[in-house]
Coordinates of C-alpha atoms and ligand atoms in Angstrom, one line a residue:
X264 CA 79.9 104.8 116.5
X265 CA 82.5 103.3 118.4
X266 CA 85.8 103.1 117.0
X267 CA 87.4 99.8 116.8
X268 CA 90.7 98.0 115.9
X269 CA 90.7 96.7 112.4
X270 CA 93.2 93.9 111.7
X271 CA 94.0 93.5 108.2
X272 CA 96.1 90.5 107.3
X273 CA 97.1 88.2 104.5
X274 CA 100.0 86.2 102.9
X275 CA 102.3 88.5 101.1
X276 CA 100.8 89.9 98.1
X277 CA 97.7 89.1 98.8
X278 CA 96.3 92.6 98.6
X279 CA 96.1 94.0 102.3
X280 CA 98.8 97.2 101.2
X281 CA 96.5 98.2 98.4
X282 CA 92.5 97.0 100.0
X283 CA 94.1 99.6 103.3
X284 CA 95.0 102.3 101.3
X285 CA 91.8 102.1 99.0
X286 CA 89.7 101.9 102.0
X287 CA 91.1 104.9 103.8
X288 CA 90.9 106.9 100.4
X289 CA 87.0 105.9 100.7
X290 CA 86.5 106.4 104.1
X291 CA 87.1 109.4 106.7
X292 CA 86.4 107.2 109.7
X293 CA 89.1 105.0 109.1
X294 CA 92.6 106.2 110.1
X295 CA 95.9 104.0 109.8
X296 CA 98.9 103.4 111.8
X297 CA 102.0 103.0 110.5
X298 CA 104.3 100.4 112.2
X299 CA 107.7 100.1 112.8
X300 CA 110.2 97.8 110.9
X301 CA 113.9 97.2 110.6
X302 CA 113.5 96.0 107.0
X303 CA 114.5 98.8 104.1
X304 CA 112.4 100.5 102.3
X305 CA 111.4 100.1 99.3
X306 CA 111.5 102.3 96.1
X307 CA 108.8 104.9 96.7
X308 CA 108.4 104.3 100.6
X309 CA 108.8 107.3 102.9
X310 CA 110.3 107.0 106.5
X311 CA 107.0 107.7 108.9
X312 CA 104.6 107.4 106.0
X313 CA 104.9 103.4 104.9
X314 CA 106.6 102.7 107.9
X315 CA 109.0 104.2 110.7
X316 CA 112.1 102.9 109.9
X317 CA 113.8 101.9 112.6
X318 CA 117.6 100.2 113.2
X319 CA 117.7 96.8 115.3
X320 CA 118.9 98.8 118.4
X321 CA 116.4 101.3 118.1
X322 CA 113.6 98.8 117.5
X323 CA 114.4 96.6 120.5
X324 CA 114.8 99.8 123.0
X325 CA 111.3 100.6 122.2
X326 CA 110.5 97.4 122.6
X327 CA 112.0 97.1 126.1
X328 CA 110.2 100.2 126.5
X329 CA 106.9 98.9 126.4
X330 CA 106.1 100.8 122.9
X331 CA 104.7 98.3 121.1
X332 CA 101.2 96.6 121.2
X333 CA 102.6 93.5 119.7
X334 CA 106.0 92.9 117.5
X335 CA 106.7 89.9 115.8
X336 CA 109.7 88.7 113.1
X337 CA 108.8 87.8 109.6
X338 CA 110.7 86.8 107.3
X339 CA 114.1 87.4 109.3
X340 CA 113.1 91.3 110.0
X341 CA 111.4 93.2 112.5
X342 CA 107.7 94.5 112.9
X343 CA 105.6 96.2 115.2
X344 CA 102.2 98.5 116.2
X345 CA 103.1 101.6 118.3
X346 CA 100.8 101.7 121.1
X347 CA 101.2 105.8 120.0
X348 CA 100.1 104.9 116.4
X349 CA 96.5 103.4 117.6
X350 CA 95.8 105.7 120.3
X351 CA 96.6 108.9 118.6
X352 CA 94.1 107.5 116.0
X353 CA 91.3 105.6 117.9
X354 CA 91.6 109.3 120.1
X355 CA 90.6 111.4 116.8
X356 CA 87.4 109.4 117.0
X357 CA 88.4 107.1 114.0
X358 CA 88.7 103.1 113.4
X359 CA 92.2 101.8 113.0
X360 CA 93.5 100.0 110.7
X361 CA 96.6 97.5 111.4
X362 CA 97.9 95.8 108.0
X363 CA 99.7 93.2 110.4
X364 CA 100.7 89.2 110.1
X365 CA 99.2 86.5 111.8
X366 CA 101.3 86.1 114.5
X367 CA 100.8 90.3 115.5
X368 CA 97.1 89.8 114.5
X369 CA 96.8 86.9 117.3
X370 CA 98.5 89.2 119.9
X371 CA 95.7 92.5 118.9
X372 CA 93.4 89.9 119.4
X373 CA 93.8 89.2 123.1
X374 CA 95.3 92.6 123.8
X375 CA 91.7 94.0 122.3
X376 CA 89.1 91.5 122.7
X377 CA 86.1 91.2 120.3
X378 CA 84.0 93.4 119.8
X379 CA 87.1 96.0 120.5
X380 CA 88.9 94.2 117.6
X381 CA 87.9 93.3 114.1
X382 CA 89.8 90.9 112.4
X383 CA 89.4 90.3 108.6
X384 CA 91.9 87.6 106.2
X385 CA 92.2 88.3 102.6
X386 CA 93.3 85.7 100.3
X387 CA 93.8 86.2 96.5
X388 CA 91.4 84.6 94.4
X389 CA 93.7 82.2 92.6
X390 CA 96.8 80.7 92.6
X391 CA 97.4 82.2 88.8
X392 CA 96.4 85.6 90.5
X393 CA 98.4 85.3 92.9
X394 CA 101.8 84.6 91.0
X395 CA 101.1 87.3 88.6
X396 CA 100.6 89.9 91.6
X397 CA 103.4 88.5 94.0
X398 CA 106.0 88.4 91.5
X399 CA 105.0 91.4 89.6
X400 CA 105.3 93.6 92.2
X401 CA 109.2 92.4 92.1
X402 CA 110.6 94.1 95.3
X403 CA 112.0 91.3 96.9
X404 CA 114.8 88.8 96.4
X405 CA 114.7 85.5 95.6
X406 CA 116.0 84.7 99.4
X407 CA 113.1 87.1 100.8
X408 CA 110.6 85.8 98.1
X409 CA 111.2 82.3 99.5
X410 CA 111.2 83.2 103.1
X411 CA 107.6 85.0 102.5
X412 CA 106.4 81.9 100.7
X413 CA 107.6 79.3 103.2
X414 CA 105.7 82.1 106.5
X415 CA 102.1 82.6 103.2
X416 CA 101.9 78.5 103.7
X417 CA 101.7 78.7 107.4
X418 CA 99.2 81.9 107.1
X419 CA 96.8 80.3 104.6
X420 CA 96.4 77.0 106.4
X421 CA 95.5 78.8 109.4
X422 CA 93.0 81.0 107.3
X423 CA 90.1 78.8 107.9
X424 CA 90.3 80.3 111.9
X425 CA 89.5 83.9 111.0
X426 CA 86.0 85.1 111.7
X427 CA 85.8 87.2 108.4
X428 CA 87.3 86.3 104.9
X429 CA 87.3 88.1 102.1
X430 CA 88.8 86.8 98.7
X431 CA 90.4 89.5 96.6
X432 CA 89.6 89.2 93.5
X433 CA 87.9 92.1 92.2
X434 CA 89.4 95.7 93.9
X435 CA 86.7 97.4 94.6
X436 CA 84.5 94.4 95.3
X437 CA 86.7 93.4 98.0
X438 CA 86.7 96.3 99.6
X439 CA 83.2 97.1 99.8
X440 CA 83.2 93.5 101.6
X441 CA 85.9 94.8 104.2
X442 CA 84.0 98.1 104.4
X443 CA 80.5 96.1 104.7
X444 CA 82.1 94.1 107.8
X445 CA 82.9 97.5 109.8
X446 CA 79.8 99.0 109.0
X447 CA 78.4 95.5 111.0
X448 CA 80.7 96.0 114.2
X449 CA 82.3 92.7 113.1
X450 CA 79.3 90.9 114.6
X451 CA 78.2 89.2 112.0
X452 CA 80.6 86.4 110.4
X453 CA 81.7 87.4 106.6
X454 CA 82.7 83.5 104.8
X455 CA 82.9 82.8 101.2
X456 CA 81.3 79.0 101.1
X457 CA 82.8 76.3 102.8
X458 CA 84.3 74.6 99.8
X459 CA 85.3 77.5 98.1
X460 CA 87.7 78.8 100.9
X461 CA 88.9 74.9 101.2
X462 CA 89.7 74.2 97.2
X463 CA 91.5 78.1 97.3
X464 CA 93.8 76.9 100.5
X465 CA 94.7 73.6 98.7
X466 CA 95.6 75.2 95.4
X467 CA 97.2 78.6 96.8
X468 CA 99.4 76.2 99.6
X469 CA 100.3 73.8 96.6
X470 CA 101.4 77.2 94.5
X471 CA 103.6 78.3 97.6
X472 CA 105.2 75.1 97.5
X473 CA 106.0 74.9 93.8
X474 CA 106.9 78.8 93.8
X475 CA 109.5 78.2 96.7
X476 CA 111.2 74.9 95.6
X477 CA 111.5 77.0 92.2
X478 CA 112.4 80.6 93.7
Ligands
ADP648 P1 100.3 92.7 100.4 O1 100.3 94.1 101.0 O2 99.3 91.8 100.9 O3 101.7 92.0 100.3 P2 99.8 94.2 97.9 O4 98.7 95.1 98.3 O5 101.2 94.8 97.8 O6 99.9 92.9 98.8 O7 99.4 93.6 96.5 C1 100.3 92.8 95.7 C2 100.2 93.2 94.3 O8 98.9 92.9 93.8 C3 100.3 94.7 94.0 O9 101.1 94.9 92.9 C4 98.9 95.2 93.8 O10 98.8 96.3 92.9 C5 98.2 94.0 93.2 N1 96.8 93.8 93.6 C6 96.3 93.9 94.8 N2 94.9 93.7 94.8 C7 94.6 93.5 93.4 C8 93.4 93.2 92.7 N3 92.2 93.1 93.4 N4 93.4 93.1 91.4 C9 94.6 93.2 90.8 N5 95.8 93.5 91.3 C10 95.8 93.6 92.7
5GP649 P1 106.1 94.1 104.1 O1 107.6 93.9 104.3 O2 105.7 93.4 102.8 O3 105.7 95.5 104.1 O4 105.4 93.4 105.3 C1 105.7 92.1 105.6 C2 104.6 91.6 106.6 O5 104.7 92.3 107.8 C3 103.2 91.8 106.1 O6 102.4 90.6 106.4 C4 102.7 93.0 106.9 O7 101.3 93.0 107.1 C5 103.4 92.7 108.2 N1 103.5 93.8 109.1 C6 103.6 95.2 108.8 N2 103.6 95.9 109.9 C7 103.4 95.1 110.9 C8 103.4 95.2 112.4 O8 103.4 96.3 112.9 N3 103.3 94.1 113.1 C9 103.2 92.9 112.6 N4 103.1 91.8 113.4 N5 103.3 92.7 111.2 C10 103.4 93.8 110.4

């Protein structure tokens, strides 16, 4: 087996937090790495475990340093892969898991080239399933809830791009799907039909809209 670079990524809420962990529950050849961010945590979320938490200054002198595989800003905050992160786990003889957005997913992918890099979008399987799990998770603000909408209707037009999509909708379905794709060295393309992923983009982009001009 060689281990490869597995680029998890979706609109907020869209499952990617809970298909990673369930995946690396599942599987001992899967490893994560845990980015850095300036954002707070969350209720629940340990420093070096969910994330390193890191201050502006702090962040940007790694940075400069040359620390990071890629960074990029969502939503107004910070967020990056430790070059450490995927090396000290691609060196225990593991794949890697990033849970990353689009714009650090584009940057793996020319920093690690296919086959190096496998690169899977999950979108929920309805805007009603969506709502229910975006909102009931309710850790951000209105201000941040709006700011992740306005950056999911950007992500899910571009979904159509990705080489392998897999629509959430049942837990452990989904991540057999995602596990199915590794076990396949990304070679072979993972698409719901056509029409399906188009009718899903239109309804989850119109729900980002309504959800925003209402947040
Ligand atoms: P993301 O990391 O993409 O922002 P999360 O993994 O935090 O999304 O999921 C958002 C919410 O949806 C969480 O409360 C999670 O428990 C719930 N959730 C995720 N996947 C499913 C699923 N397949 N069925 C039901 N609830 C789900
Ligand atoms: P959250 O604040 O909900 O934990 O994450 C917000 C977004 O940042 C999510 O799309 C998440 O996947 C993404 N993210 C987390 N870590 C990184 C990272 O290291 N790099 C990039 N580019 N995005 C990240």
């Amino acid at each position: 087996m060689t281990s490869r670079v597995v680029v998890l990524s979706a609109p907020s809420g869209g499952g990617k937090t809970t298909i990673t962990k369930a995946l690396l529950a599942r599987r001992p050849d899967v490893g994560f790495s845990v980015s850095a961010t300036t954002r707070r945590p969350r209720p629940g979320e340990q420093n070096h475990v969910a994330y390193h938490f890191l201050t502006r200054d702090e962040f940007a002198r790694r940075r400069d340093a040359g620390a990071f595989v890629e960074w990029a800003e969502y939503a107004g905050e910070w967020y990056g892969t430790l070059k450490s992160e995927v090396d000290r786990v691609l060196h225990s003889g593991k794949h890697v898991v990033l849970d990353i957005e689009i714009q650090g997913a584009r940057q793996v992918e020319q920093r690690y080239p296919a086959p190096q890099s496998i690169g899977i979008f999950i979108l929920p399987p309805s805007a009603a399933a969506w709502t229910e799990r975006l909102l009931g998770r309710g850790t951000e603000s209105p201000v941040a809830l709006a700011r992740r909408l306005e950056q999911a209707i950007a992500e899910i037009r571009q979904s159509r791009t990705w080489r392998h999509i897999v629509i959430n909708d049942d837990l452990d379905r989904a991540v057999e799907e995602v596990s199915k794709i590794i076990d396949a060295d990304g070679a072979i393309p993972h698409r719901p039909h056509g029409e399906r992923v188009n009718n899903l983009v239109e309804e989850l982009v119109r729900e980002a809209d309504r959800l925003r001009h209402g947040a």
